Amino acid sequence: MINRRTFALGVASACLLKPPAVLAQTSGRIPRIGVLGTALTAATQAIPDGLRNLGWVEGQNVIIEWRWARGSPELHAQHAAEFVKMGVDLIYAPDSAQVEAALSVTRTIPIVFAIHADPLAVGHVASLARPGGNVTGVALLITEMATKGLELLDEILLGAKRVGVLWNPAFPSHLAALNALDKAAAALGVELHRAEARGEDDYDPAFASLAKAQVSGVVVVPSTLAVKEGEPLAKAALKHKLPTIFAFRQNAERGGLMSYGPDLRDALRRSTGYIDRILRGANPAELPIDQAVRFELTVNLQTARALGLSVPPAVLARADEVIE
Amino acid sequence: MKGQPLRFGGLFQKYFLVLFLAVVIPLAANGVSDAWFGYRDQRARLDQLLGVEARSAASRIQGFLDGITGQLGWLVQLPWTEEPDERRRIDALRLLRQVPAIVSLTVVDGSGRERLYVSRIGLNRTESRTDRSGEPAVVGARSARLWYGEVSYYRGSEPYLTVAISGNRSSVGIVVAEVNLKLIWDVISAIKVGETGHAFVLDSPGRLVAHPDISLVLRGADETTLRPFQAARQAVWPNSTGFATSRDAEGDRIAVAAAPISGPDWTIVVEQPLSEAFGPIYAALWRTGGLLLAGAAFAGLLAYALARLMTKPIRLLEEGTERIGAGQFDHRIEIRTGDELQRLADSFNAMAAELTVSQERQERIAKLRRFLAPQVAELVDRKGDDGVLEGRRTEVVAVFCDLRGFTAFSAKAAPEEVMSVLSEYYEALGTIITKYAATLTSFSGDGLMVLVNAPVPVEEPALRAVDLALEMQQSVQDLIFGWRDRGHRIGFGVGLAMGPATVGRIGYESRFDYTAIGSVVNLAARLCAAAADREILTDATVAYAVKDKRSLVPLGSRLLKGYDEEMPVYGICFDERIHAA
């Protein structure tokens, strides 16, 4: 009886408060995480914060290597190769471009994503319930967000005929989003015009071309780059007097008209849960993908006023946040 | 007691064992029965507790579901017309905002046609008018106000539940909601059973609907994942009498209890690791065990101490009697227990004191026997007065005797013969001296000195001395006769005188002799020296004392050595026994 009790107690306490140092103990060293970041944003702070809540303190029992690439896939691949050479225990590649870059250099080091659009469609995982490879994380249903964004824009614009789509070819998930948008546009009876933008310099010309196509509004296919460069994006949209809908609240806060989508920071925080479990020894192939379930609608009335647009009260009533 | 070896003999062991058992047995009986009843009580309590937890958890899950279905009711209050209902569309969209768990809403009118479809992630549809009246949700809601569907997995991973509600009349239509059960996570992870326990929900086919570890839920209908949970439900559900034990995913033993969630026909199972559930039981058992051990140790110590305490007087007695038996009569047994043992020790001490006295007495008698005849010695000692040997001045009769021609004989004869003669001589004389209770003060070679009237006064000392001398002469003459046959020429003469003398012991340390000092002693000695074979010579004093009783012959005056004048000498008539030739 004594043995069982002690054993059970030991296991119970181990489960409850197994120190993160267990990995250090078992492998004899402190684990390292390589982060493929787009750019340092306020949201990025969610990662070390989330890790600290789970017991991993940067510098004490875990080392984090940050690499910023501003959306350039080549740089991501370079950094990923660097990580592999360094022998990191885990690569953190929040969105699909970064996952793509990481997957190109390793199929064994665990890769965790946080804001992937649709890992199943892109082919990064075998199934949502059982990823089966070395990739897992939090999926944000970007494709669905883009289509709902189109629907909302349609609702606000009260029957638009032409709508523009701003997308970034560097992100593999954007292609899938484009396909879904085409189908949705057909269902809604709307004509779509596409414009590419790989970075800050492309926004103005892209909006200019969309304005020339006489679209009534623009759907921006979401990405972290779009969040980071939210201000120039919003400025460009305003300059060309185009109502734009984004996926992330941060874009609406930085001057976009509306956003409908999951909470970025919450997704990053949830992804740290995956980091925690993998560092404690879980197999990424067995960790199911966590999809977003909560979606927020944010409306920026300042931008609406600047655009001379009146947002229907029905929409305002459904908004989770109204920026006045 | 330092040098004493610890003797754990029979008595100590018996006492120790008895005392120890007397304490330990009740302790153990109490402890064991305590533990047993405590165990049963704890199990009953655990039963109750887990049952309560299960029911409480069930109600929380039901509350989650009721929260959703309650909100759905808003959409089935007003009747449908053929016109599109914009307000209801907005209501549906607002409902999506209010209830984050709802993924999509399908609102169907009285005839079962879809009028509205709003989705959180898919495109909305308005007035599609598709006939949905054959769908199980619609059919279900038509028969029962609230209908729960089976759990299905969206994209193989996320658990969705379909719920349908109808209103009070068919014209208000039916609303079918798809609920993403991932959002139950907030409720289920808040359910804590004790410190380390939690709950999970299984639907009726046994698939995991809710679990604090959401990745287990998101695995879908994965057999290996589900097995331990199904086993746990199996263990407790059919019987549903109290809690059961099972093993969790890691193989640890858990206590499980279950409660039904009647709406969707789910079961919520609460589990608590046995280590925590039985924690109080184990703690109580440990406590009892520890107390028992401590009690036994204490009992042992106490028994040891008490047994030692009790056997100490007995040991003292044992040791004391050994010592006294070995002759150490001054040893006293110290026991102050105030009971029978002390009295026993006291009587042993008294006995030892008496032994000491007796021993001293024996020594005194031994001392006296050197000089006195045994019966006299006895008498003296019985009177308890050994002052009898003290020096004093008294009237004594000194008797000297020795063998004539002994020196010549001893030169000629073999040593064995000499010793043989002497031993016969002394044996004979000794008997007589004893008989007359006279005191043999000294002897050397063949000469003896005997005192009468000292140290113990007698009646008519002169007469006694004369009779003594006579019998001595007779006895020795008999012996001489025998010796003559052996070829020895030996004679025997006796001299006695009476007068005052100083008597007492002289000598040093352990060599004391009792003797008389005075002219009477000299006189007796001279008279003996002057006596020929067969002669008994006395002085005037003795002669005067016995003249009427024994026959005397005056032998005139003789000049004796040491005396200036001649002394009158008398001879005692000695009847010769005729020895047959």
CSV table of C-alpha atoms in Angstrom, one decimal, chain B residues 195-510:
chain,number,residue,atom,x,y,z
B,195,GLU,CA,-6.6,19.3,-5.4
B,196,THR,CA,-5.8,17.0,-8.2
B,197,GLY,CA,-9.1,15.6,-9.4
B,198,HIS,CA,-11.0,16.7,-12.4
B,199,ALA,CA,-14.0,15.7,-14.5
B,200,PHE,CA,-14.8,14.7,-18.1
B,201,VAL,CA,-17.9,14.2,-20.1
B,202,LEU,CA,-18.7,11.3,-22.4
B,203,ASP,CA,-21.6,11.1,-24.7
B,204,SER,CA,-23.6,7.9,-24.8
B,205,PRO,CA,-21.5,6.1,-27.4
B,206,GLY,CA,-18.6,6.8,-25.2
B,207,ARG,CA,-16.8,9.7,-27.0
B,208,LEU,CA,-15.1,12.4,-25.1
B,209,VAL,CA,-17.1,15.6,-25.2
B,210,ALA,CA,-15.3,17.7,-22.6
B,211,HIS,CA,-12.0,17.4,-20.8
B,212,PRO,CA,-9.7,19.9,-19.1
B,213,ASP,CA,-7.0,18.8,-21.5
B,214,ILE,CA,-8.5,19.9,-24.7
B,215,SER,CA,-6.1,18.1,-27.0
B,216,LEU,CA,-7.7,14.8,-25.8
B,217,VAL,CA,-11.1,16.0,-27.0
B,218,LEU,CA,-9.7,17.3,-30.3
B,219,ARG,CA,-8.3,13.9,-31.1
B,220,GLY,CA,-11.8,13.0,-32.2
B,221,ALA,CA,-13.1,9.5,-31.8
B,222,ASP,CA,-9.7,8.0,-31.2
B,223,GLU,CA,-10.0,4.6,-29.7
B,224,THR,CA,-6.7,4.6,-27.7
B,225,THR,CA,-7.4,7.9,-26.3
B,226,LEU,CA,-10.9,7.1,-25.3
B,227,ARG,CA,-10.3,3.7,-23.7
B,228,PRO,CA,-9.4,4.7,-20.2
B,229,PHE,CA,-12.3,7.1,-20.1
B,230,GLN,CA,-14.7,4.6,-21.2
B,231,ALA,CA,-13.3,2.1,-18.8
B,232,ALA,CA,-13.8,4.6,-16.0
B,233,ARG,CA,-17.4,5.2,-16.9
B,234,GLN,CA,-17.9,1.5,-17.2
B,235,ALA,CA,-16.6,0.9,-13.7
B,236,VAL,CA,-19.1,3.2,-12.1
B,237,TRP,CA,-22.0,3.9,-14.3
B,238,PRO,CA,-24.2,0.8,-14.5
B,239,ASN,CA,-24.2,0.1,-10.8
B,240,SER,CA,-24.1,3.7,-9.8
B,241,THR,CA,-23.8,2.9,-6.1
B,242,GLY,CA,-21.1,5.1,-4.7
B,243,PHE,CA,-17.7,5.4,-6.2
B,244,ALA,CA,-15.5,2.9,-8.0
B,245,THR,CA,-11.9,2.6,-8.7
B,246,SER,CA,-10.3,2.6,-12.1
B,247,ARG,CA,-7.1,3.5,-13.9
B,248,ASP,CA,-6.5,6.8,-15.7
B,249,ALA,CA,-4.5,7.3,-19.0
B,250,GLU,CA,-1.2,7.1,-17.2
B,251,GLY,CA,-2.3,3.9,-15.4
B,252,ASP,CA,-2.6,5.5,-12.0
B,253,ARG,CA,-5.4,4.4,-9.8
B,254,ILE,CA,-8.3,6.8,-9.5
B,255,ALA,CA,-11.6,7.0,-7.7
B,256,VAL,CA,-14.5,7.8,-10.0
B,257,ALA,CA,-18.1,8.7,-9.7
B,258,ALA,CA,-20.6,9.6,-12.4
B,259,ALA,CA,-23.7,11.6,-12.8
B,260,PRO,CA,-26.0,11.9,-15.9
B,261,ILE,CA,-26.5,15.0,-17.9
B,262,SER,CA,-30.0,14.1,-19.0
B,263,GLY,CA,-30.6,16.6,-21.8
B,264,PRO,CA,-28.2,15.2,-24.3
B,265,ASP,CA,-27.8,11.9,-22.6
B,266,TRP,CA,-24.2,12.4,-21.6
B,267,THR,CA,-22.4,11.2,-18.5
B,268,ILE,CA,-20.1,13.3,-16.5
B,269,VAL,CA,-17.4,11.4,-14.7
B,270,VAL,CA,-15.4,12.9,-11.9
B,271,GLU,CA,-12.1,11.4,-11.0
B,272,GLN,CA,-9.7,11.9,-8.2
B,273,PRO,CA,-6.4,10.1,-7.8
B,274,LEU,CA,-6.6,7.5,-5.2
B,275,SER,CA,-3.6,8.9,-3.5
B,276,GLU,CA,-5.6,12.1,-2.9
B,277,ALA,CA,-9.0,10.5,-2.4
B,278,PHE,CA,-7.6,8.0,0.0
B,279,GLY,CA,-5.1,10.5,1.3
B,280,PRO,CA,-7.0,10.9,4.6
B,281,ILE,CA,-7.3,7.2,4.9
B,282,TYR,CA,-3.7,6.6,4.3
B,283,ALA,CA,-2.8,9.4,6.6
B,284,ALA,CA,-5.0,8.0,9.3
B,285,LEU,CA,-3.5,4.5,8.8
B,286,TRP,CA,0.0,6.0,8.9
B,287,ARG,CA,-1.0,7.9,12.0
B,288,THR,CA,-2.3,4.8,13.7
B,289,GLY,CA,0.7,2.8,12.6
B,290,GLY,CA,3.0,5.5,13.9
B,291,LEU,CA,1.1,5.8,17.1
B,292,LEU,CA,1.2,2.0,17.5
B,293,LEU,CA,4.9,1.9,17.0
B,294,ALA,CA,5.4,4.8,19.3
B,295,GLY,CA,3.1,3.3,21.8
B,296,ALA,CA,4.9,-0.1,21.5
B,297,ALA,CA,8.2,1.6,21.9
B,298,PHE,CA,7.0,3.5,24.9
B,299,ALA,CA,5.4,0.4,26.3
B,300,GLY,CA,8.7,-1.4,25.8
B,301,LEU,CA,10.6,1.3,27.6
B,302,LEU,CA,8.1,1.5,30.4
B,303,ALA,CA,8.0,-2.3,30.7
B,304,TYR,CA,11.7,-2.4,30.9
B,305,ALA,CA,11.9,0.3,33.5
B,306,LEU,CA,9.1,-1.2,35.6
B,307,ALA,CA,10.4,-4.7,35.3
B,308,ARG,CA,13.9,-3.5,36.4
B,309,LEU,CA,12.3,-1.6,39.2
B,310,MET,CA,10.4,-4.6,40.3
B,311,THR,CA,13.2,-7.1,40.0
B,312,LYS,CA,15.7,-4.8,41.5
B,313,PRO,CA,14.8,-5.7,45.1
B,314,ILE,CA,14.7,-9.4,44.2
B,315,ARG,CA,18.1,-9.1,42.6
B,316,LEU,CA,19.3,-7.4,45.7
B,317,LEU,CA,17.9,-10.2,47.8
B,318,GLU,CA,19.5,-12.8,45.5
B,319,GLU,CA,22.8,-11.1,45.6
B,320,GLY,CA,22.6,-10.5,49.3
B,321,THR,CA,21.8,-14.1,50.2
B,322,GLU,CA,24.7,-15.1,48.0
B,323,ARG,CA,27.0,-12.9,49.8
B,324,ILE,CA,25.8,-13.8,53.2
B,325,GLY,CA,26.0,-17.4,52.2
B,326,ALA,CA,29.6,-16.8,51.2
B,327,GLY,CA,30.2,-15.6,54.6
B,328,GLN,CA,30.0,-11.9,54.3
B,329,PHE,CA,27.8,-11.5,57.3
B,330,ASP,CA,28.2,-7.8,57.6
B,331,HIS,CA,26.5,-7.3,54.2
B,332,ARG,CA,23.1,-5.6,54.5
B,333,ILE,CA,20.4,-5.7,51.9
B,334,GLU,CA,19.1,-2.2,51.2
B,335,ILE,CA,15.5,-2.2,50.0
B,336,ARG,CA,13.2,0.7,50.7
B,337,THR,CA,10.1,-0.2,48.8
B,338,GLY,CA,7.8,-0.1,51.7
B,339,ASP,CA,6.2,-3.5,50.9
B,340,GLU,CA,6.7,-7.2,51.4
B,341,LEU,CA,10.1,-7.1,49.8
B,342,GLN,CA,11.3,-4.6,52.3
B,343,ARG,CA,10.1,-6.7,55.1
B,344,LEU,CA,11.8,-9.7,53.5
B,345,ALA,CA,15.0,-7.8,53.3
B,346,ASP,CA,14.7,-6.7,56.9
B,347,SER,CA,14.3,-10.3,58.0
B,348,PHE,CA,17.3,-11.2,55.9
B,349,ASN,CA,19.3,-8.5,57.5
B,350,ALA,CA,18.2,-9.6,60.9
B,351,MET,CA,19.2,-13.1,59.9
B,352,ALA,CA,22.6,-11.9,58.8
B,353,ALA,CA,23.0,-10.0,62.1
B,354,GLU,CA,22.1,-13.1,64.0
B,355,LEU,CA,24.6,-15.1,61.8
B,356,THR,CA,27.2,-12.5,62.7
B,357,VAL,CA,26.4,-12.9,66.4
B,358,SER,CA,26.4,-16.6,66.1
B,359,GLN,CA,29.7,-16.6,64.2
B,360,GLU,CA,31.2,-14.4,66.9
B,361,ARG,CA,29.9,-16.7,69.4
B,362,GLN,CA,31.4,-19.7,67.7
B,363,GLU,CA,34.7,-17.9,67.6
B,364,ARG,CA,34.4,-17.1,71.3
B,365,ILE,CA,33.6,-20.7,72.1
B,366,ALA,CA,36.4,-21.8,69.9
B,367,LYS,CA,38.6,-19.5,71.9
B,368,LEU,CA,37.4,-20.8,75.2
B,369,ARG,CA,37.6,-24.4,74.1
B,370,ARG,CA,41.3,-24.0,73.8
B,371,PHE,CA,41.5,-23.8,77.4
B,372,LEU,CA,38.3,-24.9,78.9
B,373,ALA,CA,36.7,-28.3,78.9
B,374,PRO,CA,34.0,-28.3,76.3
B,375,GLN,CA,31.1,-28.4,78.7
B,376,VAL,CA,32.6,-25.6,80.6
B,377,ALA,CA,33.1,-23.7,77.5
B,378,GLU,CA,29.5,-24.2,76.6
B,379,LEU,CA,28.3,-23.2,80.0
B,380,VAL,CA,30.4,-20.1,79.9
B,381,ASP,CA,29.3,-19.1,76.5
B,382,ARG,CA,25.7,-19.8,77.3
B,383,LYS,CA,26.0,-17.5,80.2
B,384,GLY,CA,27.4,-15.1,77.6
B,385,ASP,CA,30.2,-14.0,79.8
B,386,ASP,CA,33.5,-14.2,78.2
B,387,GLY,CA,35.0,-12.0,80.7
B,388,VAL,CA,35.7,-15.3,82.3
B,389,LEU,CA,39.1,-15.2,80.6
B,390,GLU,CA,39.9,-11.8,82.0
B,391,GLY,CA,42.9,-11.4,84.2
B,392,ARG,CA,42.2,-11.6,87.9
B,393,ARG,CA,43.5,-12.8,91.2
B,394,THR,CA,42.0,-16.0,92.5
B,395,GLU,CA,42.6,-19.1,94.5
B,396,VAL,CA,43.7,-21.9,92.1
B,397,VAL,CA,45.0,-25.4,92.3
B,398,ALA,CA,47.9,-25.9,89.9
B,399,VAL,CA,48.5,-29.5,88.8
B,400,PHE,CA,51.7,-30.4,87.0
B,401,CYS,CA,52.5,-33.9,85.6
B,402,ASP,CA,55.0,-35.5,83.4
B,403,LEU,CA,56.5,-38.7,82.3
B,404,ARG,CA,59.7,-40.1,84.0
B,405,GLY,CA,62.4,-41.3,81.7
B,406,PHE,CA,60.7,-39.9,78.7
B,407,THR,CA,63.7,-38.0,77.4
B,408,ALA,CA,65.8,-41.1,77.5
B,409,PHE,CA,63.0,-43.1,75.8
B,410,SER,CA,62.6,-40.5,73.1
B,411,ALA,CA,66.2,-40.6,72.3
B,412,LYS,CA,66.2,-44.3,71.9
B,413,ALA,CA,62.9,-45.0,70.3
B,414,ALA,CA,61.8,-44.5,66.8
B,415,PRO,CA,59.9,-41.4,66.1
B,416,GLU,CA,56.7,-43.2,65.3
B,417,GLU,CA,56.9,-45.0,68.6
B,418,VAL,CA,57.4,-41.7,70.4
B,419,MET,CA,54.5,-40.1,68.8
B,420,SER,CA,52.3,-43.2,69.4
B,421,VAL,CA,53.2,-43.1,73.1
B,422,LEU,CA,52.5,-39.5,73.3
B,423,SER,CA,49.2,-39.7,71.6
B,424,GLU,CA,48.0,-42.5,73.9
B,425,TYR,CA,49.2,-40.5,76.9
B,426,TYR,CA,47.4,-37.3,75.8
B,427,GLU,CA,44.3,-39.1,74.8
B,428,ALA,CA,44.1,-40.7,78.2
B,429,LEU,CA,44.8,-37.5,80.1
B,430,GLY,CA,42.6,-35.4,77.9
B,431,THR,CA,39.6,-37.5,78.7
B,432,ILE,CA,40.2,-37.1,82.4
B,433,ILE,CA,40.8,-33.4,82.2
B,434,THR,CA,37.6,-33.0,80.3
B,435,LYS,CA,35.8,-35.2,82.8
B,436,TYR,CA,36.9,-33.1,85.7
B,437,ALA,CA,36.2,-29.9,83.8
B,438,ALA,CA,39.7,-28.7,84.5
B,439,THR,CA,41.6,-26.2,82.4
B,440,LEU,CA,44.6,-27.4,80.5
B,441,THR,CA,46.7,-24.3,80.3
B,442,SER,CA,49.8,-25.6,78.6
B,443,PHE,CA,51.6,-28.7,77.6
B,444,SER,CA,55.0,-29.4,76.1
B,445,GLY,CA,56.4,-32.7,75.3
B,446,ASP,CA,55.3,-35.0,78.1
B,447,GLY,CA,54.5,-32.3,80.7
B,448,LEU,CA,51.2,-30.8,81.4
B,449,MET,CA,49.9,-28.0,83.5
B,450,VAL,CA,46.3,-28.0,84.5
B,451,LEU,CA,44.4,-25.5,86.5
B,452,VAL,CA,41.5,-26.1,88.7
B,453,ASN,CA,39.1,-23.3,89.8
B,454,ALA,CA,40.1,-21.1,87.0
B,455,PRO,CA,38.9,-19.6,84.8
B,456,VAL,CA,35.6,-21.0,86.1
B,457,PRO,CA,35.3,-21.5,89.9
B,458,VAL,CA,34.3,-24.9,91.1
B,459,GLU,CA,33.3,-26.4,94.4
B,460,GLU,CA,36.0,-27.9,96.5
B,461,PRO,CA,38.8,-27.3,94.0
B,462,ALA,CA,41.4,-29.1,96.1
B,463,LEU,CA,39.3,-32.2,96.3
B,464,ARG,CA,38.6,-32.1,92.6
B,465,ALA,CA,42.2,-31.6,91.8
B,466,VAL,CA,43.3,-34.5,94.0
B,467,ASP,CA,40.7,-36.8,92.4
B,468,LEU,CA,41.9,-35.6,89.0
B,469,ALA,CA,45.5,-36.4,89.9
B,470,LEU,CA,44.5,-39.8,91.2
B,471,GLU,CA,42.6,-40.7,88.1
B,472,MET,CA,45.4,-39.4,85.9
B,473,GLN,CA,47.9,-41.5,87.8
B,474,GLN,CA,45.7,-44.5,87.5
B,475,SER,CA,45.1,-44.1,83.9
B,476,VAL,CA,48.7,-43.5,82.9
B,477,GLN,CA,49.9,-46.4,85.0
B,478,ASP,CA,47.7,-48.6,83.0
B,479,LEU,CA,49.3,-47.2,79.9
B,480,ILE,CA,52.8,-47.6,81.4
B,481,PHE,CA,52.0,-51.3,81.9
B,482,GLY,CA,51.3,-51.6,78.3
B,483,TRP,CA,54.4,-49.7,77.3
B,484,ARG,CA,56.6,-51.9,79.5
B,485,ASP,CA,55.5,-54.7,77.3
B,486,ARG,CA,56.8,-52.8,74.4
B,487,GLY,CA,60.0,-52.4,76.2
B,488,HIS,CA,59.8,-48.8,77.4
B,489,ARG,CA,60.7,-47.8,80.8
B,490,ILE,CA,58.6,-44.8,81.5
B,491,GLY,CA,57.2,-43.4,84.7
B,492,PHE,CA,54.6,-40.8,85.6
B,493,GLY,CA,54.6,-38.3,88.4
B,494,VAL,CA,52.1,-35.6,89.5
B,495,GLY,CA,52.5,-32.5,91.6
B,496,LEU,CA,49.8,-30.1,92.8
B,497,ALA,CA,49.6,-27.0,95.0
B,498,MET,CA,46.9,-24.6,95.9
B,499,GLY,CA,47.1,-20.9,96.5
B,500,PRO,CA,46.4,-17.5,95.2
B,501,ALA,CA,47.6,-16.7,91.7
B,502,THR,CA,46.9,-14.2,89.0
B,503,VAL,CA,45.1,-15.8,86.1
B,504,GLY,CA,44.4,-14.5,82.7
B,505,ARG,CA,45.5,-14.6,79.1
B,506,ILE,CA,49.0,-13.7,78.1
B,507,GLY,CA,50.5,-13.4,74.7
B,508,TYR,CA,50.1,-11.2,71.6
B,509,GLU,CA,47.7,-10.9,68.6
B,510,SER,CA,46.2,-14.3,67.9
